[in-house]
């Protein structure tokens, strides 16, 4: 890894837009022409670029949003569009960019950063670890129940956005790892490559109880498959109706595909396992600012404890040392000091934080050292539903 100090991380300058668009297009098999619209949607200020002297070297897109942990939305900076032009690869520029980016986000006090990795080793060098999963569910529409047929759904209108977000939040709040979607992800929910998706809402006149957004993939035989970007229900009753609404597409529709965490509670309502589920991708998390990360998430209400950590972080100086996490009344307080009884690195803290691995499991694999008593307390503190996500970004 060569970490030359002559690299600079900053905004994407106009004169570098053409080579950057070229590198993104070749990296993600898309067109150069599609780039300006994508940058507008994401906000040009969110493009970070690496330069070496006059030359552009690499870029990434930061996506400000949140992620739910313990019933609270933790501010999270997502990363996408990491690209190095093919002729520059293997020089260490991506490693330098990611490490620099994380230090910048620490200064800005972002609690955590999350991304979908195309290679684990690159992001591990910036302190990210595997911390949650993204599952694909597929099923035949004909295998879904056609009942109940009421109440009716209605098409989504732009003025429904606030109600739509409230319904999604109800579903996502208690699902560790689900995104607190920002404008970038919401736009991807409503549109597929610039084309609006079909959106329908279950609305009782007071609030929205269910939503679905999809686009159709034409098959050679005139029938089509559906890909959902949103499938929300706020109660068991509305989940039954959302499933039967999907079933009502079965005369022309073949299969439906959607994404969620490792378990999707809506599917428990079916009489049989008529669906396939498959791990599509893992996501990685970087613990960026420890006090903000520990104090912004929710903790088990009935638990009162004092956990004493010793943390190592090769990238962020302030994350090193001994710290106490005091949990009480569902709140966490992170302060310097204590006996450092629980030894763990900042990267290994990520799968503990999300609930991807228990403390006991991390200890078994040599990624955490603690007494049996502290392990039991850690397992209780970080327990929760297995971390998953319903969106790719
Ligand atoms: C992935 C990518 C950004 C890496 O850029 P880079 O500047 O070559 O990366 P670095 O030189 O800093 O390499 C860091 C480490 O990442 C891993 N890595 C880099 N390229 C890799 C590849 N093609 N396959 C597997 N691992 C790779 C290696 O572990 C590498 O370390 P090593 O060279 O000591 O083995 C670049 O190959 C790229 O733009 N690819 C296409 C788009 C993409 O995959 N973006 C990431 C989306 S999450």
Coordinates of C-alpha atoms and ligand atoms in Angstrom, one line a residue:
X1 CA 0.0 0.0 0.0
X2 CA 1.5 3.3 -1.0
X3 CA 0.1 6.3 1.0
X4 CA 1.7 9.2 -0.8
X5 CA 1.0 12.5 0.9
X6 CA 0.6 14.2 -2.5
X7 CA -2.9 12.9 -2.9
X8 CA -5.7 15.4 -2.1
X9 CA -9.3 14.6 -1.2
X10 CA -11.8 17.3 -2.1
X11 CA -14.9 18.1 -4.2
X12 CA -15.1 17.0 -7.8
X13 CA -14.0 20.0 -9.9
X14 CA -15.7 20.8 -13.2
X15 CA -12.5 20.1 -15.2
X16 CA -12.4 16.6 -13.8
X17 CA -16.0 15.7 -14.5
X18 CA -15.4 14.0 -17.9
X19 CA -12.7 11.6 -16.7
X20 CA -14.7 10.9 -13.6
X21 CA -17.8 10.1 -15.6
X22 CA -15.7 7.8 -17.9
X23 CA -14.3 5.9 -14.9
X24 CA -17.7 5.5 -13.2
X25 CA -19.3 4.3 -16.5
X26 CA -16.6 1.7 -17.1
X27 CA -16.6 0.6 -13.5
X28 CA -20.3 0.1 -13.2
X29 CA -21.1 -0.8 -16.8
X30 CA -23.3 2.2 -17.4
X31 CA -23.2 5.2 -19.8
X32 CA -21.2 8.4 -19.5
X33 CA -24.4 10.3 -20.5
X34 CA -26.2 8.9 -17.4
X35 CA -23.7 10.4 -14.9
X36 CA -24.9 14.1 -14.7
X37 CA -28.4 13.1 -13.9
X38 CA -27.1 10.6 -11.2
X39 CA -24.9 13.4 -9.7
X40 CA -27.8 15.8 -9.6
X41 CA -30.0 13.3 -7.8
X42 CA -27.2 12.5 -5.3
X43 CA -26.2 16.2 -4.9
X44 CA -22.9 17.2 -6.5
X45 CA -21.6 18.3 -3.2
X46 CA -21.6 14.7 -2.1
X47 CA -19.0 13.6 -4.7
X48 CA -15.5 13.4 -3.2
X49 CA -12.6 13.2 -5.5
X50 CA -8.9 12.4 -5.2
X51 CA -6.4 14.4 -7.2
X52 CA -2.6 14.1 -7.6
X53 CA -1.3 17.4 -8.8
X54 CA -3.4 18.4 -11.8
X55 CA -4.8 14.9 -12.3
X56 CA -7.9 13.3 -11.1
X57 CA -7.4 9.8 -9.6
X58 CA -10.5 8.4 -7.9
X59 CA -13.9 9.3 -6.6
X60 CA -16.7 8.2 -4.2
X61 CA -20.2 9.3 -3.5
X62 CA -21.3 10.0 0.1
X63 CA -24.9 9.5 0.9
X64 CA -26.2 11.1 4.1
X65 CA -29.0 9.1 5.8
X66 CA -29.6 7.1 8.9
X67 CA -29.8 3.5 10.0
X68 CA -32.0 2.0 12.7
X69 CA -30.5 0.4 15.7
X70 CA -32.3 -0.4 19.0
X71 CA -35.4 1.5 17.7
X72 CA -33.5 4.8 17.0
X73 CA -32.2 6.3 13.8
X74 CA -28.4 6.6 14.0
X75 CA -27.0 9.2 11.5
X76 CA -25.0 7.2 8.9
X77 CA -22.9 8.3 6.0
X78 CA -23.3 5.8 3.1
X79 CA -20.7 5.3 0.5
X80 CA -21.3 4.3 -3.1
X81 CA -19.7 4.9 -6.5
X82 CA -16.1 4.1 -5.4
X83 CA -14.2 4.2 -8.7
X84 CA -10.6 4.2 -9.9
X85 CA -10.0 4.3 -13.6
X86 CA -8.6 0.9 -14.8
X87 CA -5.2 2.4 -15.7
X88 CA -4.8 3.7 -12.1
X89 CA -5.8 0.6 -10.2
X90 CA -3.4 -1.3 -7.9
X91 CA -1.5 1.8 -6.9
X92 CA -3.2 2.2 -3.4
X93 CA -5.3 5.2 -4.3
X94 CA -8.6 3.7 -3.3
X95 CA -7.1 2.7 0.1
X96 CA -5.8 6.2 0.6
X97 CA -9.1 7.7 -0.4
X98 CA -11.2 5.5 2.0
X99 CA -8.8 6.1 5.0
X100 CA -8.8 9.9 4.3
X101 CA -12.6 9.9 3.9
X102 CA -13.1 8.1 7.3
X103 CA -10.9 10.7 9.0
X104 CA -12.9 13.5 7.4
X105 CA -16.2 11.9 8.6
X106 CA -14.8 11.5 12.1
X107 CA -14.0 15.3 12.2
X108 CA -17.6 15.9 11.1
X109 CA -18.8 13.6 13.9
X110 CA -20.7 11.0 11.8
X111 CA -21.4 8.1 14.2
X112 CA -21.1 5.3 11.5
X113 CA -20.5 4.7 7.8
X114 CA -22.0 1.8 5.8
X115 CA -21.4 0.5 2.3
X116 CA -21.9 -2.5 0.0
X117 CA -18.4 -3.8 -0.8
X118 CA -17.2 -5.2 -4.1
X119 CA -14.1 -6.4 -2.2
X120 CA -13.8 -6.8 1.6
X121 CA -10.0 -6.2 1.8
X122 CA -10.1 -2.7 0.4
X123 CA -12.6 -1.5 3.0
X124 CA -11.1 -3.4 5.9
X125 CA -8.0 -1.3 5.4
X126 CA -10.2 1.7 6.3
X127 CA -11.7 -0.1 9.3
X128 CA -15.0 -1.4 7.9
X129 CA -16.2 -4.9 8.9
X130 CA -19.0 -7.1 7.6
X131 CA -22.0 -6.2 9.8
X132 CA -25.3 -7.1 8.2
X133 CA -26.9 -8.7 5.2
X134 CA -29.2 -8.1 2.2
X135 CA -31.4 -11.0 1.1
X136 CA -33.3 -11.4 -2.1
X137 CA -36.8 -13.0 -2.0
X138 CA -38.4 -14.5 -5.0
X139 CA -41.8 -16.1 -5.4
X140 CA -44.5 -16.9 -8.0
X141 CA -47.4 -14.5 -7.8
X142 CA -49.7 -17.6 -8.3
X143 CA -48.6 -19.0 -5.0
X144 CA -49.9 -16.0 -3.1
X145 CA -53.5 -15.9 -1.6
X146 CA -56.0 -13.7 -3.6
X147 CA -58.0 -13.0 -0.4
X148 CA -58.8 -10.5 1.1
X149 CA -59.7 -8.3 -1.9
X150 CA -60.6 -5.3 0.2
X151 CA -59.8 -2.5 1.2
X152 CA -58.7 -1.0 -2.2
X153 CA -55.3 0.5 -2.7
X154 CA -54.9 3.8 -4.6
X155 CA -52.1 5.1 -6.8
X156 CA -49.3 7.1 -5.1
X157 CA -49.2 10.8 -5.6
X158 CA -46.2 13.1 -4.9
X159 CA -48.1 14.8 -2.1
X160 CA -48.2 11.4 -0.3
X161 CA -44.5 11.4 0.4
X162 CA -44.7 12.4 4.0
X163 CA -47.3 9.8 4.8
X164 CA -45.3 7.2 2.9
X165 CA -42.2 7.9 4.9
X166 CA -44.2 7.7 8.2
X167 CA -45.5 4.2 7.2
X168 CA -42.0 3.0 6.2
X169 CA -40.5 4.4 9.5
X170 CA -43.1 2.3 11.4
X171 CA -42.0 -0.8 9.6
X172 CA -38.2 -0.1 9.7
X173 CA -37.8 1.3 13.2
X174 CA -37.5 -2.0 14.9
X175 CA -35.5 -3.8 12.2
X176 CA -31.9 -3.4 13.1
X177 CA -29.9 -2.1 10.0
X178 CA -32.8 -0.9 8.0
X179 CA -32.1 2.5 6.4
X180 CA -33.7 5.7 7.6
X181 CA -34.0 6.5 3.9
X182 CA -32.7 9.9 2.8
X183 CA -33.8 11.7 -0.4
X184 CA -31.3 9.7 -2.5
X185 CA -32.8 6.3 -1.5
X186 CA -36.4 7.6 -1.7
X187 CA -35.8 8.7 -5.2
X188 CA -34.5 5.2 -6.1
X189 CA -37.6 3.7 -4.5
X190 CA -39.9 5.9 -6.7
X191 CA -37.9 5.7 -9.9
X192 CA -35.9 3.0 -11.8
X193 CA -33.2 4.6 -14.0
X194 CA -35.1 7.8 -14.4
X195 CA -38.5 6.1 -15.1
X196 CA -41.2 6.3 -12.5
X197 CA -42.2 3.0 -10.9
X198 CA -45.8 2.0 -10.2
X199 CA -46.7 3.0 -6.7
X200 CA -49.8 2.1 -4.7
X201 CA -50.9 2.9 -1.2
X202 CA -53.2 1.3 1.4
X203 CA -54.7 4.4 3.0
X204 CA -57.5 4.4 5.6
X205 CA -58.0 8.2 5.2
X206 CA -56.0 8.8 8.4
X207 CA -52.7 7.3 7.7
X208 CA -50.9 5.0 5.2
X209 CA -50.8 1.4 6.3
X210 CA -49.1 -0.2 3.3
X211 CA -47.1 0.7 0.2
X212 CA -45.7 -0.9 -2.8
X213 CA -43.5 0.4 -5.6
X214 CA -42.5 -1.8 -8.6
X215 CA -41.3 -1.9 -12.1
X216 CA -42.1 -4.6 -14.6
X217 CA -39.5 -6.7 -16.5
X218 CA -40.9 -7.9 -19.8
X219 CA -40.5 -11.5 -20.7
X220 CA -40.2 -12.8 -24.3
X221 CA -43.7 -14.5 -23.9
X222 CA -45.6 -11.2 -23.3
X223 CA -45.8 -11.9 -19.6
X224 CA -43.7 -10.0 -17.1
X225 CA -41.9 -10.2 -13.7
X226 CA -42.0 -7.6 -11.0
X227 CA -39.2 -6.1 -9.0
X228 CA -40.2 -4.2 -5.9
X229 CA -38.3 -1.3 -4.4
X230 CA -40.7 -0.9 -1.5
X231 CA -43.1 -3.3 0.2
X232 CA -44.4 -2.0 3.5
X233 CA -47.2 -2.9 5.9
X234 CA -47.7 -1.4 9.3
X235 CA -49.7 -4.3 10.8
X236 CA -50.5 -7.9 10.3
X237 CA -53.9 -7.0 8.8
X238 CA -52.3 -4.6 6.3
X239 CA -49.6 -7.2 5.5
X240 CA -52.3 -9.7 4.5
X241 CA -53.9 -7.1 2.1
X242 CA -50.5 -6.2 0.6
X243 CA -49.8 -9.8 -0.1
X244 CA -53.2 -10.3 -1.8
X245 CA -52.7 -7.0 -3.7
X246 CA -49.5 -8.5 -5.1
X247 CA -51.4 -11.7 -6.0
X248 CA -53.9 -9.7 -8.0
X249 CA -51.1 -9.1 -10.6
X250 CA -50.9 -12.9 -11.3
X251 CA -52.9 -12.9 -14.6
X252 CA -50.0 -11.4 -16.5
X253 CA -47.3 -11.3 -13.8
X254 CA -45.0 -14.3 -13.3
X255 CA -42.5 -13.9 -10.5
X256 CA -41.9 -11.1 -8.0
X257 CA -38.6 -10.2 -6.4
X258 CA -37.9 -8.0 -3.5
X259 CA -35.2 -7.5 -0.8
X260 CA -35.1 -7.5 2.9
X261 CA -33.1 -8.8 5.9
X262 CA -32.5 -12.5 6.7
X263 CA -36.1 -12.8 8.0
X264 CA -39.1 -11.0 6.5
X265 CA -42.0 -11.1 9.0
X266 CA -44.6 -10.4 6.4
X267 CA -43.9 -13.8 4.8
X268 CA -44.6 -15.6 8.0
X269 CA -48.3 -14.9 7.2
X270 CA -48.3 -17.4 4.3
X271 CA -49.5 -21.0 4.7
X272 CA -46.4 -22.5 3.2
X273 CA -42.9 -21.5 2.3
X274 CA -43.6 -20.6 -1.3
X275 CA -40.7 -18.3 -1.6
X276 CA -36.9 -18.7 -2.1
X277 CA -34.5 -16.5 -0.1
X278 CA -30.9 -16.0 -1.0
X279 CA -28.1 -14.0 0.5
X280 CA -27.5 -11.3 -2.2
X281 CA -24.8 -9.2 -0.4
X282 CA -23.3 -8.4 2.9
X283 CA -22.9 -4.8 4.0
X284 CA -20.0 -3.4 6.0
X285 CA -20.0 -0.8 8.8
X286 CA -17.2 1.5 10.1
X287 CA -17.5 2.8 13.6
X288 CA -16.5 6.4 13.0
X289 CA -17.3 8.5 16.1
X290 CA -17.7 6.3 19.1
X291 CA -19.5 8.6 21.5
X292 CA -22.0 9.6 18.8
X293 CA -22.5 6.0 17.7
X294 CA -23.1 4.7 21.3
X295 CA -25.3 7.6 22.4
X296 CA -27.5 7.9 19.4
X297 CA -28.8 4.3 19.2
X298 CA -31.4 2.7 21.4
X299 CA -30.6 0.2 24.2
X300 CA -32.7 -2.4 25.9
X301 CA -35.1 -0.6 28.3
X302 CA -34.8 -2.9 31.2
X303 CA -31.0 -3.1 31.2
X304 CA -28.8 -1.2 33.6
X305 CA -25.1 -1.9 33.2
X306 CA -21.6 -0.4 33.0
X307 CA -19.4 -1.9 30.3
X308 CA -15.7 -1.0 30.3
X309 CA -13.9 -1.2 27.0
X310 CA -10.3 -0.9 25.8
X311 CA -10.4 0.0 22.1
X312 CA -7.8 0.0 19.4
X313 CA -8.1 1.9 16.2
X314 CA -5.2 2.2 13.7
X315 CA -6.9 5.1 11.9
X316 CA -8.7 7.4 14.4
X317 CA -6.5 8.4 17.3
X318 CA -9.5 9.5 19.5
X319 CA -11.0 6.0 19.3
X320 CA -8.0 4.5 21.2
X321 CA -8.1 4.1 24.9
X322 CA -10.3 3.0 27.7
X323 CA -14.0 3.9 27.7
X324 CA -17.1 3.2 29.7
X325 CA -20.5 2.6 28.2
X326 CA -23.2 3.1 30.9
X327 CA -26.6 1.9 29.9
X328 CA -29.8 2.8 31.8
X329 CA -33.4 3.6 30.8
X330 CA -32.8 2.8 27.2
X331 CA -30.0 5.4 26.9
X332 CA -26.3 4.9 26.5
X333 CA -23.5 7.2 27.8
X334 CA -20.0 6.9 26.5
X335 CA -17.1 8.4 28.5
X336 CA -13.4 8.1 28.7
X337 CA -11.9 6.0 31.5
X338 CA -12.7 2.8 33.3
X339 CA -10.7 -0.5 33.6
X340 CA -10.7 -1.6 30.0
X341 CA -12.0 -5.1 30.9
X342 CA -13.4 -5.7 27.4
X343 CA -10.7 -5.6 24.7
X344 CA -11.8 -5.1 21.1
X345 CA -10.7 -3.2 18.0
X346 CA -12.9 -0.5 16.4
X347 CA -13.5 -2.7 13.3
X348 CA -14.6 -5.7 15.4
X349 CA -16.9 -3.4 17.3
X350 CA -19.0 -2.9 14.1
X351 CA -20.6 -6.5 14.0
X352 CA -21.2 -6.3 17.8
X353 CA -22.9 -2.9 17.4
X354 CA -25.2 -4.1 14.7
X355 CA -25.9 -7.5 16.3
X356 CA -24.4 -9.4 13.4
X357 CA -22.2 -11.3 15.8
X358 CA -22.8 -11.8 19.5
X359 CA -19.9 -10.9 21.9
X360 CA -19.6 -14.6 22.8
X361 CA -19.2 -15.5 19.1
X362 CA -16.6 -12.7 18.6
X363 CA -14.7 -14.0 21.7
X364 CA -14.8 -17.6 20.4
X365 CA -13.1 -16.4 17.2
X366 CA -10.5 -14.3 19.0
X367 CA -12.0 -10.9 18.0
X368 CA -12.9 -9.8 21.5
X369 CA -11.5 -10.6 25.0
X370 CA -13.7 -10.3 28.1
X371 CA -14.7 -12.3 31.2
X372 CA -17.7 -14.6 31.0
X373 CA -19.7 -12.1 33.1
X374 CA -18.9 -9.2 30.7
X375 CA -19.7 -11.4 27.7
X376 CA -23.1 -12.1 29.1
X377 CA -23.8 -8.4 29.7
X378 CA -22.5 -7.5 26.2
X379 CA -24.8 -10.2 24.7
X380 CA -27.8 -8.7 26.5
X381 CA -26.9 -5.1 25.6
X382 CA -26.3 -5.6 21.9
X383 CA -29.1 -8.2 21.4
X384 CA -31.7 -7.5 18.7
X385 CA -33.2 -8.8 15.4
X386 CA -30.5 -10.0 12.9
X387 CA -29.3 -6.9 11.0
X388 CA -30.6 -6.6 7.5
X389 CA -31.5 -4.0 4.9
X390 CA -34.2 -3.7 2.2
X391 CA -32.3 -1.2 0.0
X392 CA -29.2 -1.2 -2.1
X393 CA -27.4 2.1 -2.5
Ligands
LIG1 C1 -12.1 -1.6 -6.3 C2 -11.3 -0.5 -6.7 C3 -11.9 0.8 -6.3 C4 -9.9 -0.6 -6.1 O1 -9.1 0.5 -6.5 P1 -7.5 0.4 -6.3 O2 -7.0 1.8 -6.2 O3 -6.9 -0.5 -7.3 O4 -7.3 -0.2 -4.8 P2 -6.0 -0.3 -4.0 O5 -4.8 -0.3 -4.9 O6 -6.1 0.7 -2.9 O7 -6.2 -1.8 -3.4 C5 -6.6 -2.1 -2.1 C6 -6.9 -3.5 -1.9 O8 -8.2 -3.8 -2.5 C7 -8.3 -5.1 -3.0 N1 -8.5 -5.0 -4.4 C8 -8.3 -4.0 -5.2 N2 -8.7 -4.4 -6.5 C9 -9.2 -5.6 -6.4 C10 -9.7 -6.5 -7.3 N3 -9.8 -6.2 -8.6 N4 -10.2 -7.7 -6.9 C11 -10.1 -8.0 -5.6 N5 -9.5 -7.2 -4.7 C12 -9.1 -6.0 -5.1 C13 -6.9 -5.7 -2.7 O9 -6.9 -6.4 -1.5 C14 -6.0 -4.5 -2.7 O10 -4.9 -4.7 -1.9 P3 -3.6 -5.5 -2.6 O11 -3.3 -4.8 -3.9 O12 -2.5 -5.3 -1.6 O13 -4.0 -6.9 -2.8 C15 -11.0 -0.4 -8.3 O14 -10.6 -1.7 -8.7 C16 -12.3 -0.1 -9.1 O15 -12.6 1.0 -9.3 N6 -13.1 -1.2 -9.4 C17 -14.3 -1.0 -10.2 C18 -15.4 -0.4 -9.3 C19 -15.6 -1.0 -8.0 O16 -15.5 -2.3 -7.7 N7 -15.9 -0.2 -7.0 C20 -16.1 -0.5 -5.6 C21 -17.6 -0.6 -5.4 S1 -17.9 -1.1 -3.7

